[in-house]
Amino acid sequence: MTTTEFDLSILSGLTGAYDASIVEDPIYAFWEDNGWFRPTDASENDTQPFTVIMPPPNVTGVLHLGHAVTLTIEDALIRWHRMLGEPTLWLPGLDHAGIATQSVVEQQLAREGMTRHDLGREAFEERVWDWVGITRPRITSQARRMGASCDWERTAFTLDPTPRDAVRKTFVDLFKDGKIYRGARIINWDPQMLTALSDVEVEYEEEEGYLWHVRYPFVDERGNELDDGPDSGVVIATTRPETIPADVAIAVHPDDERWQPHLGRHVRLPLRGFDRLIPLIADTGVDLEFGTGALKITPGHDQLDFEIGERHGLEPIRVVDWDGTLTVEAGLYAGMDRDEARTLVAQHLDEDGYLLKTESHVHNVGHSQRSGVVVEPLVSNQWFVDTDEMAAEAARVVRDDEVRIVPERSKNVYLQWMDNIRPWCISRQLWWGHRIPAWYCRICDADAIITGDDGEITINEGSHPIVELEDPTACPTCGGTDLVQDPDVLDTWFSSGLWTHSTLGWPNTTDDLSRFYPSSVMETGYDILFFWVARMIMLGCYNMGSPPFHTVYLHGLVRDAQGRKMSKSLDNVIDPLEKADQYGMDALRFTLATGSTPGNDMRLTDERLEGSRNFANKLWNGAKFVLGEIAAAPSSSEGPLSRSATAPPEGEPLEDRWILSRLQAVTDSVDELLRQFQLGEAGRQIQDFLWGEFFDWYVEASKVRLRNGDLTPLPVLTTVLDGGLRLLHPWMPFVTEAIWQQLRPHLGDDADATALIGARYPQPGDSQRDLEAEEAFAAVQEIVTAVRQVRADYRVQAGQWAEAYVLPQVEVADAISASAPIVEVLSRARPLTIVSDRGEAPTDQIASAVLPAAEVILPLGGLVDLDQERARLNKDLEGIVKRLRGAEAKLANEGFRSKAPAEVVKQAEELAADLQRQQADLESRIGALG
């Protein structure tokens, strides 16, 4: 691949703090213009490619935080594998999102005083295409802004010709295999958008309502109601009394002894205008432990009731119509809205003596994700997929670990769902989407084809659909040519379930399909494991004969600072690009990537974003120091400064050996973590290494030699900065590329690419760990930290030098002595005396710290005003003792211990223990003053 050099003059404006707005756009353009996002050709690199098929965002508007998490994680994985030298394909795309997109456009029409019916189907579809023409470039632009290094030349759309062909072939194959059929089953219905919904399009919200306890009276052999008091019947608790007209039975569990004598008896429907008798039946679907153990069976409006009704041959009755009003089957309540009818039915039950009690009740109510209205379970003629066989195979590939799910706990959740799968309703009463490729003959299906006053067609039971790969021109039964296509469209999840192979060219045989299927990782949110991931596995196995990916990585939801799910109603929705404008894209990416572990939710706060921005600034400023030292060195113009290009000095300093060993240690750990998909922990470890070990310790230690004219730290500074930037690049690509481009001229042969995005990622085994150096320098760090802590405890001025003595253990004595200049400068300890015997150090009026590798002693006489310090410490001690007595008194109170919650008692115990520690520390420090 031929690439160009990066124009370093772009960074000339960055004279102060890091400014992401100057860096991000030109660096992204540099990557894209040089083809870094495209996979290397098979002729150049025939190793196994790493492939990710991007979950397609809906073309409904703009990207949200969920998309930002997906893009961040997938881009980090792609950049890592690209730097490992693997051919990488990250294939982007967008989803037509049937109901979501149609809802948006219908809302636009409503604001104009129109409906889709005013336009007609064809004109409405053109209107939606106009909207898609606006949103598609906006969404891809936002993904670019996120730093997504995907191959934009391969961008796919679920309504493109190839995905259309894939949908058509899959539908036809399933139909001819007997796995797709049209029939009447209970589905989720949106009374406002007048369409069936998938389970994922139903959102459940807790609502306060009522639980009505209704008595269904027993009747004798002649059908007369028995009136032996309020208990002469079956008491049912229901949240929906308006569906009582649709009741066809009362069910109890066959093992429930309470109802054994009554099985086979009948009760009367307790509503005005109804004289229907319904039987008392036994079914194992009833919860034996809930309430009275009796359940009213309403097959027309409840999934469980529908299944029980099927088992017992009970015909469903529909009392709620498609628009949410009650049908003629509801008797005197016909034409009423559901809520209005519910109130009146409850009133009549009460007046007629059948309502025993009403109690407040909080329960989950399903709402349409798009319209927001309460979903109505209805029996409807729809298209279904019989998924039993496909689900069994999809479960097998996960059980046999052909597909790995991360985190592991989600595997059991997936299998439980697959083992209990129901027929999949795939038809939607919409105009936008893949129209169902089924036709009907107006002659043979004359009784089933209903044309409404508005010209719209409805297909009833008894039809004989014609399903072929090509549009039919004549009826295969009668030869008639007056054919009509099914008006419904397919569930969006049907086409997106084919995403992993339709985007690679299937049903055609293509080079991309043979090279990149199956893909490596499918990364998405855990909330659509069942609704999308499962369908991809089912359809991938069905069409391709093998699962569509090797690993499923599930990320969690992004919540607000209070842990709440983001929603418009809570006014807590965060625009990721606004946060990127405020903190920089690298800061947003790093926060999202390191904020949680696989499958767990995270809280996004400004404090965390600010911390990530501070890390980017720390990286930039620390790198500026290193680059400045390199530029000032006389040898910088004579050749490369990387350690591989320069021989290490004889008797290499401890701090150099230590930081190089620590670089290898974090490299080893990050490699292991990334292979376990622990991106968050890997990123945190890189941050700890760069900020803490490299900049705060090694760079500061290197200044001791640099200020004395010793330039030997420069190759180590160059090498470690180079390695750290490579490690961090998948998380924070912009700032690392900006720094690396400035460092690259000094790397010599280590500059293995024209861009960091294509440079080699550090690997385990690149160098040997130096555990002796790590242990010895850890002792140096402990000593410096101990001196700093004493200075802080006694409030020594930052610029004031403090005399210190160090008594090291024998095994690190030489290392401590050699590192004395570093200890002196980093802890501001002067004079610093290294002693070999405790008697060589003072014993009175001192502060000391006993460490694993040394003892540190600081004389306090000349450091602080002893009398003043005693007074301050005694005052602090007095306050601590007073608080401790109060805490101990509370804990001694048996009433508190017996009545307070266990967590409150535990907190009180922890407080008392902490106060005891503070008391002991203050007493020790007072004693040290003499």
XYZ file of C-alpha atoms in Angstrom, residues 230 315 441 453 462 465 472 481 666 691 745 802:
12
model
C -69.787 -14.033 48.359
C -61.806 -20.198 20.313
C -54.820 -14.564 -7.332
C -62.941 1.982 0.648
C -58.024 -19.099 3.391
C -49.952 -17.283 -1.473
C -45.103 -14.194 -10.747
C -52.968 -12.856 -14.466
C 2.061 -3.829 30.710
C 0.550 8.636 33.630
C 11.518 10.986 12.577
C 14.026 18.148 54.393
